[in-house]
Structures are given as C-alpha cells and as structure tokens.
Amino acid sequence: MSDEMLLYLVLLGMLMLAVGMLIPSLMRIGQLTDNRQAEDEAYGEEIVEAFRRQLAALDEERYKGAINEGRWQELNDDIRRRMLEEHDAVFHDPNATAPAVTTGHVSRILVMGCVVVGMVALSIGFYAAKGAPELIELEKAQHVLSGQATTPDIEYYLANNPKDGRAWVLLAHQYVESGTYDKALEAYRNACRVNTKVANDPTVLLELAATLVTVGGHNNFKEAQPIVEKAVDKLPGDKRALELLALTSSANQDWKTAANTVSILLEGMSPDTPAYVQYEQTLKRLRRLAAQK
C-alpha cells in the first residue's frame, strides 16, 4: 500500500470517528451555535487550503532553484507557524462573543472542542511526518528529477506520470548503468515520444543512438544513423557525434556520408599523430568504396 493511500485511510478513519462523536451533540445544540461552528470550520478549511497552496508554490520555487535550501526551510517554517496561529485564532479566539447556551450545551461544546482539536492535532502530526497528501507526489517528482531516485522509484513515478520525458531519460540512464540495454532503448524511445523538447535534445539523441549501436542489429543501425545526423546538425564539429555518425554510416554502407564525416574529423586533428594516419587511411578506403558504389 502506498504512503498516500495509507495517509488517506488514516485521515478518513479519524474523520469518521470524529463525525460519529459530533453528530449527537450537533443535533442538540442551538441554531446559533451550529451557525458559528459552521462558519469557523469553513473559514478554517479556507485557511488550511490557502496555506497548502503557499507550501506547494514554495516547493516549486525550490525545485526551480529560485531559492536555496536554507531560505526554503525558513519560509516553510514561517508558513506552518502562521497556519497554526490562524487555526488558533479561528477555534480559540478570546475576543469572540460566545452564544447563550445551557450548562448541558457547554459540556457538549467542550467535548466537541476536544474532539476537533485532537483531530486537527493528529492531522498536523501526520502532515509533519508525511507531508500534505497533495504535496507527496510533488516531493516524489523532485526526488526523481534530482537524480537521487532508484530504478524502482523512477518506475513507480512513471507509472503515474508516463508523459514526463525527463524521467524516462533518467530511467534509461539507470538501465544503461545496470547493463540492461534493451530496457534503456525502450526508455529513450518513450522519452522522445512523449516530449518534443527531449526528442530534440542532441545529448539525448546521441545517447539513444549509442544505445541502438550497443544493442546492435541491422535495423538498429539503420534507425541510429538519421538520429545521429540530427544530433550532428545541432552540434556541428562535435567529435563524439561525428565519430558515431562515421560508425553508423559505415555499418549501413553509406560510404559517401562516412567519407565526408571522417574528412571533417581529420580537419580537427594534428597530422603528426598516429590517429591522424589511421583516419587518413580509413578515408582513402571509404572514398574508394564510395566511388565503386
């Protein structure tokens, strides 16, 4: 059972218990008391909701890097302190005018007050331990996108957020590190499929092409070459991209593209190095093959 579901079930049980204890007293208290309590509870809920939105916005700023960790903690503590102060002002306002009630009504009001305060205290305790339910997913997203999550954590996150291209790339990295290249290839493809920005990222394109080459096979080399060509267009002169293009085009017997790519690589190399001599011989061979084709 997930943390979110457990938290909701606990809070639901607390709510049902509180309602069961409150209903008999609510039915016997005068209309004035009912109206005052309803107004207080509605206002209290608005306050809690407003502070929840502030907490979510604060976490979003931390995720974007707009504030550092120390400033986030300071603002987070201040919001929670103000939330408690507002709550006390609603339910324990010393200046509020109390409605005229009998001694029996006072006893029932005290009982209700104890139940409500206890429920709120327990809820705040759960919030402090787990975080507000609507913020748990945001916290998990930050954990995943920070690069600190494990493979199962990222898989669980993507089960609920399948269109997060960045998370798919992080999952692909995890698979590459573990040597499960088939799964990495699928993750890279999903990343490019669900997110246009990711699909046009030259780094991701090169990683996808390298994974295709690693998995091997005629079809994968065919798929890899146009991907590398797209990356080369975005990163002109990049040695890693050019070498990968020379490799894939040679594997696909596209001798002209391979020769042109090796020629570009030679332009950036010193003629006095062994690598230059090797590339020069390769270029001559590729040009002969291109001329015969």
XYZ file of C-alpha atoms in Angstrom:
293
model
C 0.000 0.000 0.000
C 1.397 3.395 -0.973
C 2.146 6.134 1.564
C -0.556 8.342 0.037
C -3.243 5.651 0.348
C -2.253 4.856 3.938
C -2.387 8.520 4.869
C -5.799 8.987 3.271
C -7.184 5.895 5.002
C -5.937 7.042 8.411
C -7.376 10.514 7.946
C -10.652 9.044 6.685
C -10.882 6.835 9.777
C -10.215 9.836 12.019
C -12.866 11.846 10.202
C -15.477 9.086 10.519
C -14.736 8.709 14.246
C -14.976 12.442 14.797
C -18.238 12.710 12.857
C -19.714 9.813 14.836
C -18.985 11.620 18.082
C -20.068 15.033 16.848
C -23.448 14.202 15.290
C -25.396 13.614 18.571
C -24.127 16.845 20.074
C -24.652 18.836 16.898
C -28.298 17.792 16.775
C -28.929 19.154 20.313
C -27.068 22.450 20.153
C -28.986 25.604 19.279
C -29.042 27.058 15.788
C -26.741 29.904 16.795
C -24.031 27.506 17.922
C -24.438 25.478 14.731
C -24.061 28.553 12.548
C -20.999 29.790 14.447
C -19.271 26.395 14.250
C -20.085 26.008 10.554
C -18.632 29.432 9.814
C -15.499 28.704 11.853
C -14.933 25.333 10.187
C -15.450 26.762 6.694
C -13.043 29.595 7.402
C -10.550 27.172 8.911
C -10.678 24.986 5.803
C -10.097 28.026 3.593
C -7.074 28.963 5.676
C -5.612 25.460 5.536
C -6.186 25.293 1.769
C -4.569 28.694 1.281
C -1.501 27.648 3.234
C -1.301 24.388 1.313
C -1.164 26.353 -1.926
C 1.593 28.519 -0.444
C 3.566 25.406 0.531
C 3.167 23.957 -2.971
C 4.314 27.220 -4.552
C 7.290 27.358 -2.169
C 8.330 23.808 -3.109
C 8.023 24.697 -6.790
C 10.376 27.671 -6.292
C 12.902 25.423 -4.550
C 12.654 22.889 -7.402
C 13.286 25.632 -9.978
C 16.282 26.897 -7.982
C 14.708 30.268 -7.241
C 15.510 29.859 -3.521
C 18.153 27.875 -1.694
C 17.526 25.132 0.882
C 18.073 27.392 3.892
C 15.648 30.034 2.632
C 13.109 27.331 1.756
C 13.276 25.895 5.287
C 12.875 29.358 6.818
C 9.827 30.187 4.692
C 8.362 26.697 5.186
C 8.573 27.032 8.990
C 7.049 30.513 8.826
C 4.076 29.296 6.735
C 3.377 26.417 9.117
C 3.653 28.730 12.137
C 1.175 31.149 10.613
C -1.141 28.251 9.756
C -1.240 27.199 13.415
C -1.727 30.782 14.569
C -4.627 31.259 12.146
C -6.144 27.993 13.304
C -5.922 29.026 16.956
C -7.440 32.396 16.071
C -10.433 30.624 14.491
C -11.118 27.998 17.130
C -9.788 29.734 20.259
C -10.494 33.444 19.711
C -10.604 35.026 23.215
C -12.473 38.071 21.850
C -15.258 36.072 20.224
C -18.769 36.503 21.637
C -19.999 33.173 22.930
C -23.598 32.237 22.188
C -26.023 31.753 25.043
C -26.110 28.065 25.870
C -27.157 25.937 28.817
C -24.823 24.050 31.136
C -25.531 20.844 29.231
C -24.766 22.562 25.995
C -21.477 23.856 27.403
C -20.433 20.316 28.278
C -21.249 19.093 24.816
C -19.384 22.007 23.277
C -16.328 21.168 25.368
C -16.477 17.563 24.232
C -16.757 18.641 20.609
C -13.907 21.085 21.072
C -11.659 18.360 22.464
C -12.521 16.029 19.561
C -11.947 18.675 16.923
C -8.671 19.862 18.462
C -7.490 16.274 18.804
C -8.353 15.536 15.173
C -6.547 18.647 13.970
C -3.514 17.894 16.142
C -3.282 14.353 14.782
C -3.710 15.624 11.225
C -0.936 18.166 11.707
C 1.221 15.404 13.147
C 0.665 13.265 10.054
C 1.345 16.255 7.828
C 4.607 16.881 9.669
C 5.646 13.239 9.276
C 4.411 12.555 5.725
C 3.557 15.917 4.236
C 0.172 17.028 2.926
C -1.313 14.357 0.613
C -1.404 16.650 -2.386
C 2.291 17.503 -1.886
C 3.551 13.918 -1.630
C 3.560 13.445 -5.413
C 5.380 16.769 -5.848
C 8.030 15.642 -3.359
C 8.453 12.348 -5.226
C 8.777 14.195 -8.527
C 11.523 16.390 -7.057
C 13.286 13.289 -5.720
C 13.148 11.606 -9.132
C 14.242 14.625 -11.169
C 17.104 15.394 -8.772
C 18.734 12.160 -9.954
C 18.720 10.582 -6.479
C 15.911 8.081 -7.034
C 16.466 4.361 -7.553
C 15.221 2.439 -10.583
C 12.077 1.159 -8.767
C 11.318 4.713 -7.565
C 11.516 6.088 -11.106
C 9.422 3.210 -12.488
C 6.758 3.859 -9.841
C 6.789 7.584 -10.604
C 6.444 6.976 -14.357
C 3.517 4.617 -13.788
C 1.619 7.703 -12.581
C 3.392 10.263 -14.810
C 4.030 8.493 -18.134
C 4.443 11.744 -20.091
C 7.438 13.026 -18.131
C 10.176 12.765 -20.766
C 12.954 13.775 -18.364
C 12.071 10.927 -16.009
C 12.191 8.448 -18.914
C 15.728 9.641 -19.712
C 16.763 9.184 -16.075
C 15.304 5.678 -16.141
C 17.266 4.951 -19.325
C 20.453 6.054 -17.541
C 19.702 3.614 -14.734
C 19.194 0.776 -17.206
C 22.420 1.618 -19.065
C 24.371 1.555 -15.794
C 22.941 -1.878 -14.983
C 23.667 -3.164 -18.495
C 20.011 -3.742 -19.459
C 20.317 -2.006 -22.813
C 17.044 -3.305 -24.265
C 15.108 -1.604 -21.462
C 17.263 1.504 -21.807
C 16.434 1.653 -25.511
C 12.714 1.427 -24.777
C 13.006 4.175 -22.129
C 14.844 6.509 -24.546
C 12.200 5.914 -27.202
C 9.422 6.674 -24.724
C 11.196 9.879 -23.677
C 11.367 11.103 -27.278
C 7.801 10.032 -27.964
C 6.165 11.884 -25.068
C 8.269 15.056 -25.011
C 9.216 17.096 -28.082
C 11.871 19.064 -26.227
C 13.584 15.866 -25.118
C 13.304 14.453 -28.639
C 15.267 17.468 -29.944
C 17.938 17.406 -27.248
C 21.206 16.482 -29.043
C 22.613 14.825 -25.922
C 19.589 12.554 -25.636
C 19.743 11.832 -29.367
C 23.381 10.731 -29.093
C 22.595 8.577 -26.057
C 19.710 6.942 -27.926
C 21.894 6.296 -30.992
C 24.723 4.891 -28.861
C 22.259 2.530 -27.189
C 20.984 1.376 -30.583
C 24.570 0.668 -31.652
C 25.249 -1.170 -28.387
C 22.180 -3.383 -28.804
C 23.307 -3.974 -32.412
C 21.495 -5.413 -35.391
C 20.918 -4.158 -38.929
C 17.621 -2.435 -38.130
C 19.059 -0.648 -35.100
C 21.990 0.707 -37.133
C 19.510 1.908 -39.778
C 17.483 3.662 -37.074
C 20.572 5.152 -35.447
C 22.073 6.950 -38.459
C 19.361 9.607 -39.027
C 19.235 10.179 -35.265
C 22.982 10.872 -35.218
C 22.700 13.098 -38.305
C 20.088 15.156 -36.466
C 22.431 15.467 -33.476
C 25.345 16.498 -35.729
C 23.183 19.276 -37.204
C 22.602 20.573 -33.678
C 26.226 20.050 -32.580
C 28.400 20.829 -35.618
C 32.000 19.798 -35.093
C 31.256 17.651 -32.043
C 33.835 14.838 -32.159
C 31.669 12.265 -30.363
C 28.737 12.908 -32.703
C 30.943 12.765 -35.809
C 32.601 9.509 -34.739
C 29.214 7.940 -34.087
C 27.980 9.108 -37.495
C 31.060 7.631 -39.195
C 30.398 4.341 -37.408
C 26.690 4.101 -38.235
C 27.045 5.239 -41.847
C 29.850 2.708 -42.406
C 27.725 -0.061 -40.903
C 24.906 0.937 -43.267
C 27.363 1.015 -46.235
C 26.653 4.705 -46.741
C 30.251 5.210 -47.859
C 29.822 8.792 -49.043
C 28.470 10.014 -45.691
C 31.134 8.037 -43.842
C 33.920 9.532 -46.006
C 32.638 13.087 -45.566
C 32.383 12.582 -41.805
C 35.915 11.189 -41.485
C 37.184 14.111 -43.596
C 35.636 16.559 -41.112
C 37.252 14.683 -38.233
C 40.669 14.891 -39.936
C 40.370 18.663 -40.189
C 40.424 18.907 -36.416
C 43.358 16.539 -35.865
C 47.110 17.090 -35.834
C 48.890 15.418 -38.811
C 51.708 14.284 -36.510
C 49.545 11.870 -34.504
C 49.074 8.141 -35.137
C 45.322 8.665 -35.036
C 45.563 11.075 -37.975
C 47.410 8.492 -40.070
C 44.824 5.866 -39.204
C 41.912 8.140 -40.070
C 43.643 9.165 -43.313
C 43.927 5.533 -44.396
C 40.286 4.962 -43.441
C 39.246 7.985 -45.512
C 41.062 6.662 -48.592
C 39.355 3.308 -48.232
C 35.912 4.910 -47.774
C 36.385 7.083 -50.880
C 37.285 4.024 -52.958
C 34.157 2.243 -51.712
C 32.026 5.324 -52.437
C 33.406 5.510 -55.965
C 32.649 1.820 -56.617
C 29.069 2.032 -55.378
